[in-house]
Amino acid sequence: MTQQLNRPAVDTVEHAATTPDVDQPWAELGLKADEYANIREIVGRRPTSAELAMYSVMWSEHCSYKSSKVHFKLWGENTTDEMREKLLVGIGENAGVVDIGEGWAVTFKAESHNHPSYVEPYQGAATGVGGIVRDIMSMGARPIAVMDPLRFGNLHHPDTQRVLPGVVAGVGGYGNCLGLPNIGGEVVFDDCYQGNPLVNALCVGAMRTSDIHLAKASGVGNKVVLFGAKTGGDGIGGVSVLASETFDEGGPTKRPAVQVGDPFAEKVLIECCLDLYKAGVVDGIQDLGGAGLSCATSELASNGDGGMQIELDRVPLRDASLRPEEILMSESQERMMAVVHPERLEEFLAITDRWDVEATVLGEVTDGDRLVITWHGDVIVDVPPRSVAHEGPTYQRPLERPAYLDALQENGTRTLAKPSTGDALRADLLTLLASPNLCDKSWVTDQYDRYVMGNTALAMPDDAGVVRVDEETGRGVAVSTDCNGRFAKLDPYAGAQLALAESYRNVATSGATPLAVTDCLNFGSPEDPGVMWQFREAIRGIAEGCKTLGIPVTGGNVSFYNQTGDVAIHPTPVIGVLGVMDDVARRTPSGWRTPGQVIYLLGTTRDELDGGEWANVVHGHLGGHPPVVDLAAEQLLGEILVNASRDGLVDAAHDLSDGGLAIALAEATLRHGVGARVWLDDVAARDGIDVFTTLFSESTARAIVAVPRSEEVRFTDMCTARGQVHARIGVVDDQTDGLDVQGQFTVSLEELRRAHQDTLPAVFGR
């Protein structure tokens, strides 16, 4: 690319106007022929090399959402006025912001860094964390926690053993150095992710409602300031190009350098930004992430009320040999861009100087409608900023329900051999507990600092992460991320709603009232009509599900081209739900501690094994229909769990999802090493199923709770009054060594621990 761009010393606008027939590397930069022709029409000539670089990264799939944005209207169509009441900033900004009461606001968002993390696992994952943290910073908030939903290929594949340790070290290394607690996430293994691991990152930030900042450049004469790290050659084209194509058998046709992160520089940048906000010297702000300066300048100008003029040669460089195009495309980390009133510039620079953060005035807001960039006095970019940032291509990709789906859905679990004795049930429980998706993830999570800052109330392996926002009152938030790609493969509409329902349920089990949603939508190639049908169905499921639950989507991310050749990943719409609680001291953990407490099962169990972990682990089977979604039942269950937590009626709560009741009982027992006696015959008879199905079905809208005996009458009265299905199925018993499923089997704590804890260390070492 650099050789082809290296025609004159600098390709100026004047030179471009007089050389219309110069051959340009638009295809190598990821543009289609019609897109290149459109650019020429917009600028009224051939683009300069710098303009071509800007359009190529900003019109990439990752930056422009050109294949997905036609479906985003479903968000607005399904967001009611009532849902907007707590929504302070919605879709379109760097991150969504919601009002959590008492003058506090919380911003949160999920992003993907999938492709870079496959190429270079450590830096790909580390800079994914850094990027999402800067999105939160740019809203005016202090970042307070991170989460990492991760998906890898087969646990025993050699490449998984290359990718996973690097990704985990990158997430932990960057987040730990920032001093941010990692309070949750997922680690999922499936063969479909073998060539396309998914590294999603979520960050939560807190601020006063009066401190919100937006990405806009307004006010003629206001200065445009670049501050933070110097610009280098790392990540040129980076995620914006790398994340906009598939990996084929020969590797990517473009493999630009993955960005290199410096968490200590970002930590200083966080504190510097907070001081700038406190001083009131920032009119507008934008982080530099995907597409770097191309994105920051064009988006700030496009969101403002004028134009912008930039002197690109003023950008501080780590590599003096970088050409203008490379400076515009570089995705070097730990950089921000601010719009500052001239009268406040000296104060702004005094603050950056105090933090030893380099800051440079690059230009100013103008009264025109053009983004003009010069290089040593020569104009190299002269474009309408909206055409770069917001008016790129929009594709109506063909949609088609995949032909394989009928046969896949007809191939359910009814014919699979099922255990019929207590010993066989016991063996299946231990097999599932040791399986990659259900085993203990401490090998991963112990590499993360979960309690730094001192505000973490719950973290892995509890159902949701809970972090305090207000140290005086204890007000805080709970966050969970969830998605079962196997369910989404069977039915993307239902699968997306099941992800939403599980995340909603996990937040409620912690005692928090669900408030808002972010998403990270991971799919295959948008050029495949089957993938686009899956994508459309998933968005429809999330949007309609959120409307039913009454919680808005505040923002998110789309990651396409997660496929190798013509083999795509399972549709993986990861859903993050955030909830609020008045006092995190009253949060509900997922495991029981106190002997004598009564165990209740909330919800109804149906014969729903299709797509579940029992079929996956025991039979290697995927087929049939996912569990039925019942969002009204999820809402009712959520209300019961939140009210029970607030009123002190439950001491522990654990949702039922992957692996069903069997895994939930085992995990709640293992959490604090306290045993339980359980009886299931009555509840199985009530639901018209056998004990095996009671144990391993993955029916939704269910949870188990541990109720103090002194509160049992109040708890059951509340369930009865509200119509919540409930059944007394056991008792916490420290005299029971492990789990005693009466009339079926017993399994000791040591056996449960050994099965649960040995899987990952056996592969990656202790």
PDB file of N, CA and C in Angstrom, residues 236-304:
ATOM      1  N   ILE A 236      -1.866   0.501  11.729  1.00  0.00           N
ATOM      2  CA  ILE A 236      -2.283   1.297  10.565  1.00  0.00           C
ATOM      3  C   ILE A 236      -3.352   0.515   9.808  1.00  0.00           C
ATOM      4  N   GLY A 237      -4.534   1.082   9.728  1.00  0.00           N
ATOM      5  CA  GLY A 237      -5.658   0.354   9.133  1.00  0.00           C
ATOM      6  C   GLY A 237      -6.307  -0.580  10.117  1.00  0.00           C
ATOM      7  N   GLY A 238      -5.552  -1.014  11.107  1.00  0.00           N
ATOM      8  CA  GLY A 238      -5.921  -1.885  12.216  1.00  0.00           C
ATOM      9  C   GLY A 238      -7.285  -2.521  12.173  1.00  0.00           C
ATOM     10  N   VAL A 239      -8.031  -2.335  13.240  1.00  0.00           N
ATOM     11  CA  VAL A 239      -9.315  -3.013  13.386  1.00  0.00           C
ATOM     12  C   VAL A 239     -10.288  -2.590  12.295  1.00  0.00           C
ATOM     13  N   SER A 240     -10.147  -1.352  11.808  1.00  0.00           N
ATOM     14  CA  SER A 240     -11.122  -0.861  10.839  1.00  0.00           C
ATOM     15  C   SER A 240     -11.067  -1.621   9.527  1.00  0.00           C
ATOM     16  N   VAL A 241      -9.879  -2.118   9.162  1.00  0.00           N
ATOM     17  CA  VAL A 241      -9.762  -2.912   7.941  1.00  0.00           C
ATOM     18  C   VAL A 241      -9.734  -4.391   8.275  1.00  0.00           C
ATOM     19  N   LEU A 242      -8.961  -4.762   9.300  1.00  0.00           N
ATOM     20  CA  LEU A 242      -8.812  -6.165   9.674  1.00  0.00           C
ATOM     21  C   LEU A 242     -10.147  -6.794  10.037  1.00  0.00           C
ATOM     22  N   ALA A 243     -11.012  -6.022  10.677  1.00  0.00           N
ATOM     23  CA  ALA A 243     -12.296  -6.555  11.134  1.00  0.00           C
ATOM     24  C   ALA A 243     -13.364  -6.485  10.058  1.00  0.00           C
ATOM     25  N   SER A 244     -12.970  -6.183   8.841  1.00  0.00           N
ATOM     26  CA  SER A 244     -13.951  -6.019   7.770  1.00  0.00           C
ATOM     27  C   SER A 244     -13.756  -7.025   6.651  1.00  0.00           C
ATOM     28  N   GLU A 245     -13.146  -8.152   6.978  1.00  0.00           N
ATOM     29  CA  GLU A 245     -13.040  -9.233   6.012  1.00  0.00           C
ATOM     30  C   GLU A 245     -12.908 -10.544   6.761  1.00  0.00           C
ATOM     31  N   THR A 246     -13.061 -11.644   6.043  1.00  0.00           N
ATOM     32  CA  THR A 246     -12.967 -12.960   6.669  1.00  0.00           C
ATOM     33  C   THR A 246     -11.527 -13.444   6.663  1.00  0.00           C
ATOM     34  N   PHE A 247     -11.271 -14.438   7.502  1.00  0.00           N
ATOM     35  CA  PHE A 247     -10.014 -15.183   7.419  1.00  0.00           C
ATOM     36  C   PHE A 247     -10.260 -16.360   6.487  1.00  0.00           C
ATOM     37  N   ASP A 248      -9.475 -16.464   5.432  1.00  0.00           N
ATOM     38  CA  ASP A 248      -9.589 -17.653   4.591  1.00  0.00           C
ATOM     39  C   ASP A 248      -8.413 -18.568   4.887  1.00  0.00           C
ATOM     40  N   GLU A 249      -8.328 -19.656   4.163  1.00  0.00           N
ATOM     41  CA  GLU A 249      -7.315 -20.647   4.479  1.00  0.00           C
ATOM     42  C   GLU A 249      -5.899 -20.103   4.328  1.00  0.00           C
ATOM     43  N   GLY A 250      -5.727 -19.125   3.479  1.00  0.00           N
ATOM     44  CA  GLY A 250      -4.400 -18.558   3.269  1.00  0.00           C
ATOM     45  C   GLY A 250      -4.095 -17.406   4.195  1.00  0.00           C
ATOM     46  N   GLY A 251      -4.960 -17.146   5.147  1.00  0.00           N
ATOM     47  CA  GLY A 251      -4.775 -15.994   6.022  1.00  0.00           C
ATOM     48  C   GLY A 251      -5.387 -14.774   5.393  1.00  0.00           C
ATOM     49  N   PRO A 252      -5.489 -13.684   6.112  1.00  0.00           N
ATOM     50  CA  PRO A 252      -6.117 -12.476   5.582  1.00  0.00           C
ATOM     51  C   PRO A 252      -5.289 -11.858   4.466  1.00  0.00           C
ATOM     52  N   THR A 253      -5.977 -11.294   3.493  1.00  0.00           N
ATOM     53  CA  THR A 253      -5.253 -10.647   2.402  1.00  0.00           C
ATOM     54  C   THR A 253      -4.570  -9.386   2.894  1.00  0.00           C
ATOM     55  N   LYS A 254      -5.128  -8.793   3.972  1.00  0.00           N
ATOM     56  CA  LYS A 254      -4.500  -7.633   4.592  1.00  0.00           C
ATOM     57  C   LYS A 254      -4.253  -7.985   6.051  1.00  0.00           C
ATOM     58  N   ARG A 255      -3.039  -7.853   6.501  1.00  0.00           N
ATOM     59  CA  ARG A 255      -2.778  -8.115   7.904  1.00  0.00           C
ATOM     60  C   ARG A 255      -1.989  -6.947   8.489  1.00  0.00           C
ATOM     61  N   PRO A 256      -2.645  -5.826   8.709  1.00  0.00           N
ATOM     62  CA  PRO A 256      -1.949  -4.677   9.276  1.00  0.00           C
ATOM     63  C   PRO A 256      -1.535  -4.959  10.714  1.00  0.00           C
ATOM     64  N   ALA A 257      -0.562  -4.203  11.169  1.00  0.00           N
ATOM     65  CA  ALA A 257      -0.063  -4.395  12.527  1.00  0.00           C
ATOM     66  C   ALA A 257      -1.183  -4.184  13.538  1.00  0.00           C
ATOM     67  N   VAL A 258      -1.256  -5.084  14.523  1.00  0.00           N
ATOM     68  CA  VAL A 258      -2.194  -4.909  15.632  1.00  0.00           C
ATOM     69  C   VAL A 258      -1.658  -3.793  16.535  1.00  0.00           C
ATOM     70  N   GLN A 259      -2.567  -3.022  17.101  1.00  0.00           N
ATOM     71  CA  GLN A 259      -2.180  -1.911  17.973  1.00  0.00           C
ATOM     72  C   GLN A 259      -1.404  -2.422  19.192  1.00  0.00           C
ATOM     73  N   VAL A 260      -0.555  -1.562  19.721  1.00  0.00           N
ATOM     74  CA  VAL A 260       0.238  -1.877  20.909  1.00  0.00           C
ATOM     75  C   VAL A 260      -0.206  -0.942  22.032  1.00  0.00           C
ATOM     76  N   GLY A 261      -0.590  -1.518  23.156  1.00  0.00           N
ATOM     77  CA  GLY A 261      -1.138  -0.712  24.240  1.00  0.00           C
ATOM     78  C   GLY A 261      -0.143  -0.435  25.356  1.00  0.00           C
ATOM     79  N   ASP A 262      -0.381   0.650  26.078  1.00  0.00           N
ATOM     80  CA  ASP A 262       0.398   1.018  27.257  1.00  0.00           C
ATOM     81  C   ASP A 262      -0.587   1.398  28.361  1.00  0.00           C
ATOM     82  N   PRO A 263      -0.931   0.437  29.229  1.00  0.00           N
ATOM     83  CA  PRO A 263      -1.973   0.715  30.229  1.00  0.00           C
ATOM     84  C   PRO A 263      -1.590   1.802  31.222  1.00  0.00           C
ATOM     85  N   PHE A 264      -0.300   1.959  31.488  1.00  0.00           N
ATOM     86  CA  PHE A 264       0.090   3.002  32.434  1.00  0.00           C
ATOM     87  C   PHE A 264      -0.151   4.387  31.839  1.00  0.00           C
ATOM     88  N   ALA A 265       0.082   4.526  30.522  1.00  0.00           N
ATOM     89  CA  ALA A 265      -0.233   5.793  29.858  1.00  0.00           C
ATOM     90  C   ALA A 265      -1.733   6.048  29.892  1.00  0.00           C
ATOM     91  N   GLU A 266      -2.531   4.989  29.742  1.00  0.00           N
ATOM     92  CA  GLU A 266      -3.981   5.165  29.768  1.00  0.00           C
ATOM     93  C   GLU A 266      -4.478   5.528  31.172  1.00  0.00           C
ATOM     94  N   LYS A 267      -3.849   4.948  32.201  1.00  0.00           N
ATOM     95  CA  LYS A 267      -4.236   5.286  33.569  1.00  0.00           C
ATOM     96  C   LYS A 267      -4.025   6.777  33.824  1.00  0.00           C
ATOM     97  N   VAL A 268      -2.886   7.310  33.386  1.00  0.00           N
ATOM     98  CA  VAL A 268      -2.628   8.744  33.530  1.00  0.00           C
ATOM     99  C   VAL A 268      -3.644   9.548  32.719  1.00  0.00           C
ATOM    100  N   LEU A 269      -3.978   9.042  31.517  1.00  0.00           N
ATOM    101  CA  LEU A 269      -4.941   9.733  30.657  1.00  0.00           C
ATOM    102  C   LEU A 269      -6.322   9.802  31.316  1.00  0.00           C
ATOM    103  N   ILE A 270      -6.719   8.735  31.997  1.00  0.00           N
ATOM    104  CA  ILE A 270      -8.001   8.732  32.711  1.00  0.00           C
ATOM    105  C   ILE A 270      -8.034   9.862  33.738  1.00  0.00           C
ATOM    106  N   GLU A 271      -7.016   9.920  34.577  1.00  0.00           N
ATOM    107  CA  GLU A 271      -6.998  10.932  35.636  1.00  0.00           C
ATOM    108  C   GLU A 271      -6.903  12.336  35.050  1.00  0.00           C
ATOM    109  N   CYS A 272      -6.141  12.488  33.984  1.00  0.00           N
ATOM    110  CA  CYS A 272      -6.031  13.783  33.310  1.00  0.00           C
ATOM    111  C   CYS A 272      -7.392  14.224  32.770  1.00  0.00           C
ATOM    112  N   CYS A 273      -8.108  13.311  32.111  1.00  0.00           N
ATOM    113  CA  CYS A 273      -9.428  13.640  31.562  1.00  0.00           C
ATOM    114  C   CYS A 273     -10.394  14.050  32.668  1.00  0.00           C
ATOM    115  N   LEU A 274     -10.373  13.332  33.773  1.00  0.00           N
ATOM    116  CA  LEU A 274     -11.291  13.661  34.872  1.00  0.00           C
ATOM    117  C   LEU A 274     -11.000  15.049  35.433  1.00  0.00           C
ATOM    118  N   ASP A 275      -9.721  15.415  35.492  1.00  0.00           N
ATOM    119  CA  ASP A 275      -9.379  16.767  35.934  1.00  0.00           C
ATOM    120  C   ASP A 275      -9.828  17.816  34.917  1.00  0.00           C
ATOM    121  N   LEU A 276      -9.698  17.502  33.637  1.00  0.00           N
ATOM    122  CA  LEU A 276     -10.152  18.428  32.588  1.00  0.00           C
ATOM    123  C   LEU A 276     -11.659  18.638  32.680  1.00  0.00           C
ATOM    124  N   TYR A 277     -12.399  17.540  32.899  1.00  0.00           N
ATOM    125  CA  TYR A 277     -13.854  17.658  33.029  1.00  0.00           C
ATOM    126  C   TYR A 277     -14.220  18.492  34.259  1.00  0.00           C
ATOM    127  N   LYS A 278     -13.527  18.218  35.374  1.00  0.00           N
ATOM    128  CA  LYS A 278     -13.819  18.935  36.621  1.00  0.00           C
ATOM    129  C   LYS A 278     -13.577  20.435  36.464  1.00  0.00           C
ATOM    130  N   ALA A 279     -12.557  20.785  35.680  1.00  0.00           N
ATOM    131  CA  ALA A 279     -12.235  22.201  35.465  1.00  0.00           C
ATOM    132  C   ALA A 279     -13.171  22.866  34.467  1.00  0.00           C
ATOM    133  N   GLY A 280     -13.963  22.082  33.736  1.00  0.00           N
ATOM    134  CA  GLY A 280     -14.910  22.637  32.774  1.00  0.00           C
ATOM    135  C   GLY A 280     -14.256  23.233  31.542  1.00  0.00           C
ATOM    136  N   VAL A 281     -13.127  22.655  31.123  1.00  0.00           N
ATOM    137  CA  VAL A 281     -12.389  23.240  29.997  1.00  0.00           C
ATOM    138  C   VAL A 281     -12.593  22.464  28.693  1.00  0.00           C
ATOM    139  N   VAL A 282     -13.496  21.472  28.688  1.00  0.00           N
ATOM    140  CA  VAL A 282     -13.709  20.640  27.499  1.00  0.00           C
ATOM    141  C   VAL A 282     -15.097  20.918  26.924  1.00  0.00           C
ATOM    142  N   ASP A 283     -15.145  21.364  25.665  1.00  0.00           N
ATOM    143  CA  ASP A 283     -16.430  21.584  24.985  1.00  0.00           C
ATOM    144  C   ASP A 283     -16.927  20.326  24.279  1.00  0.00           C
ATOM    145  N   GLY A 284     -16.009  19.555  23.742  1.00  0.00           N
ATOM    146  CA  GLY A 284     -16.346  18.312  23.070  1.00  0.00           C
ATOM    147  C   GLY A 284     -15.154  17.388  23.136  1.00  0.00           C
ATOM    148  N   ILE A 285     -15.391  16.073  23.099  1.00  0.00           N
ATOM    149  CA  ILE A 285     -14.258  15.149  23.228  1.00  0.00           C
ATOM    150  C   ILE A 285     -14.553  13.856  22.491  1.00  0.00           C
ATOM    151  N   GLN A 286     -13.492  13.248  21.962  1.00  0.00           N
ATOM    152  CA  GLN A 286     -13.611  12.004  21.211  1.00  0.00           C
ATOM    153  C   GLN A 286     -12.354  11.183  21.470  1.00  0.00           C
ATOM    154  N   ASP A 287     -12.526   9.892  21.740  1.00  0.00           N
ATOM    155  CA  ASP A 287     -11.348   9.046  21.857  1.00  0.00           C
ATOM    156  C   ASP A 287     -10.868   8.644  20.470  1.00  0.00           C
ATOM    157  N   LEU A 288      -9.602   8.272  20.364  1.00  0.00           N
ATOM    158  CA  LEU A 288      -9.056   7.786  19.101  1.00  0.00           C
ATOM    159  C   LEU A 288      -8.959   6.271  19.178  1.00  0.00           C
ATOM    160  N   GLY A 289      -9.877   5.602  18.492  1.00  0.00           N
ATOM    161  CA  GLY A 289      -9.879   4.151  18.468  1.00  0.00           C
ATOM    162  C   GLY A 289      -9.751   3.658  17.043  1.00  0.00           C
ATOM    163  N   GLY A 290     -10.735   2.869  16.580  1.00  0.00           N
ATOM    164  CA  GLY A 290     -10.744   2.424  15.201  1.00  0.00           C
ATOM    165  C   GLY A 290     -10.741   3.608  14.250  1.00  0.00           C
ATOM    166  N   ALA A 291      -9.834   3.593  13.270  1.00  0.00           N
ATOM    167  CA  ALA A 291      -9.672   4.637  12.255  1.00  0.00           C
ATOM    168  C   ALA A 291      -8.968   5.882  12.775  1.00  0.00           C
ATOM    169  N   GLY A 292      -8.569   5.904  14.050  1.00  0.00           N
ATOM    170  CA  GLY A 292      -7.680   6.924  14.565  1.00  0.00           C
ATOM    171  C   GLY A 292      -8.106   8.353  14.286  1.00  0.00           C
ATOM    172  N   LEU A 293      -7.163   9.162  13.771  1.00  0.00           N
ATOM    173  CA  LEU A 293      -7.431  10.569  13.488  1.00  0.00           C
ATOM    174  C   LEU A 293      -8.499  10.746  12.420  1.00  0.00           C
ATOM    175  N   SER A 294      -8.597   9.822  11.490  1.00  0.00           N
ATOM    176  CA  SER A 294      -9.643   9.908  10.465  1.00  0.00           C
ATOM    177  C   SER A 294     -11.016   9.943  11.113  1.00  0.00           C
ATOM    178  N   CYS A 295     -11.197   9.096  12.106  1.00  0.00           N
ATOM    179  CA  CYS A 295     -12.481   9.022  12.808  1.00  0.00           C
ATOM    180  C   CYS A 295     -12.695  10.236  13.702  1.00  0.00           C
ATOM    181  N   ALA A 296     -11.699  10.571  14.506  1.00  0.00           N
ATOM    182  CA  ALA A 296     -11.870  11.640  15.487  1.00  0.00           C
ATOM    183  C   ALA A 296     -12.182  12.972  14.820  1.00  0.00           C
ATOM    184  N   THR A 297     -11.429  13.320  13.786  1.00  0.00           N
ATOM    185  CA  THR A 297     -11.650  14.613  13.136  1.00  0.00           C
ATOM    186  C   THR A 297     -12.982  14.646  12.406  1.00  0.00           C
ATOM    187  N   SER A 298     -13.290  13.600  11.651  1.00  0.00           N
ATOM    188  CA  SER A 298     -14.521  13.620  10.846  1.00  0.00           C
ATOM    189  C   SER A 298     -15.766  13.521  11.718  1.00  0.00           C
ATOM    190  N   GLU A 299     -15.722  12.714  12.790  1.00  0.00           N
ATOM    191  CA  GLU A 299     -16.903  12.586  13.649  1.00  0.00           C
ATOM    192  C   GLU A 299     -17.137  13.851  14.468  1.00  0.00           C
ATOM    193  N   LEU A 300     -16.088  14.420  15.028  1.00  0.00           N
ATOM    194  CA  LEU A 300     -16.257  15.664  15.779  1.00  0.00           C
ATOM    195  C   LEU A 300     -16.834  16.762  14.895  1.00  0.00           C
ATOM    196  N   ALA A 301     -16.279  16.893  13.670  1.00  0.00           N
ATOM    197  CA  ALA A 301     -16.767  17.929  12.761  1.00  0.00           C
ATOM    198  C   ALA A 301     -18.186  17.641  12.302  1.00  0.00           C
ATOM    199  N   SER A 302     -18.474  16.371  12.010  1.00  0.00           N
ATOM    200  CA  SER A 302     -19.799  15.996  11.525  1.00  0.00           C
ATOM    201  C   SER A 302     -20.869  16.213  12.583  1.00  0.00           C
ATOM    202  N   ASN A 303     -20.514  15.985  13.854  1.00  0.00           N
ATOM    203  CA  ASN A 303     -21.480  16.151  14.940  1.00  0.00           C
ATOM    204  C   ASN A 303     -21.633  17.600  15.379  1.00  0.00           C
ATOM    205  N   GLY A 304     -20.754  18.487  14.898  1.00  0.00           N
ATOM    206  CA  GLY A 304     -20.801  19.880  15.308  1.00  0.00           C
ATOM    207  C   GLY A 304     -21.639  20.730  14.372  1.00  0.00           C
TER     208      GLY A 304
END
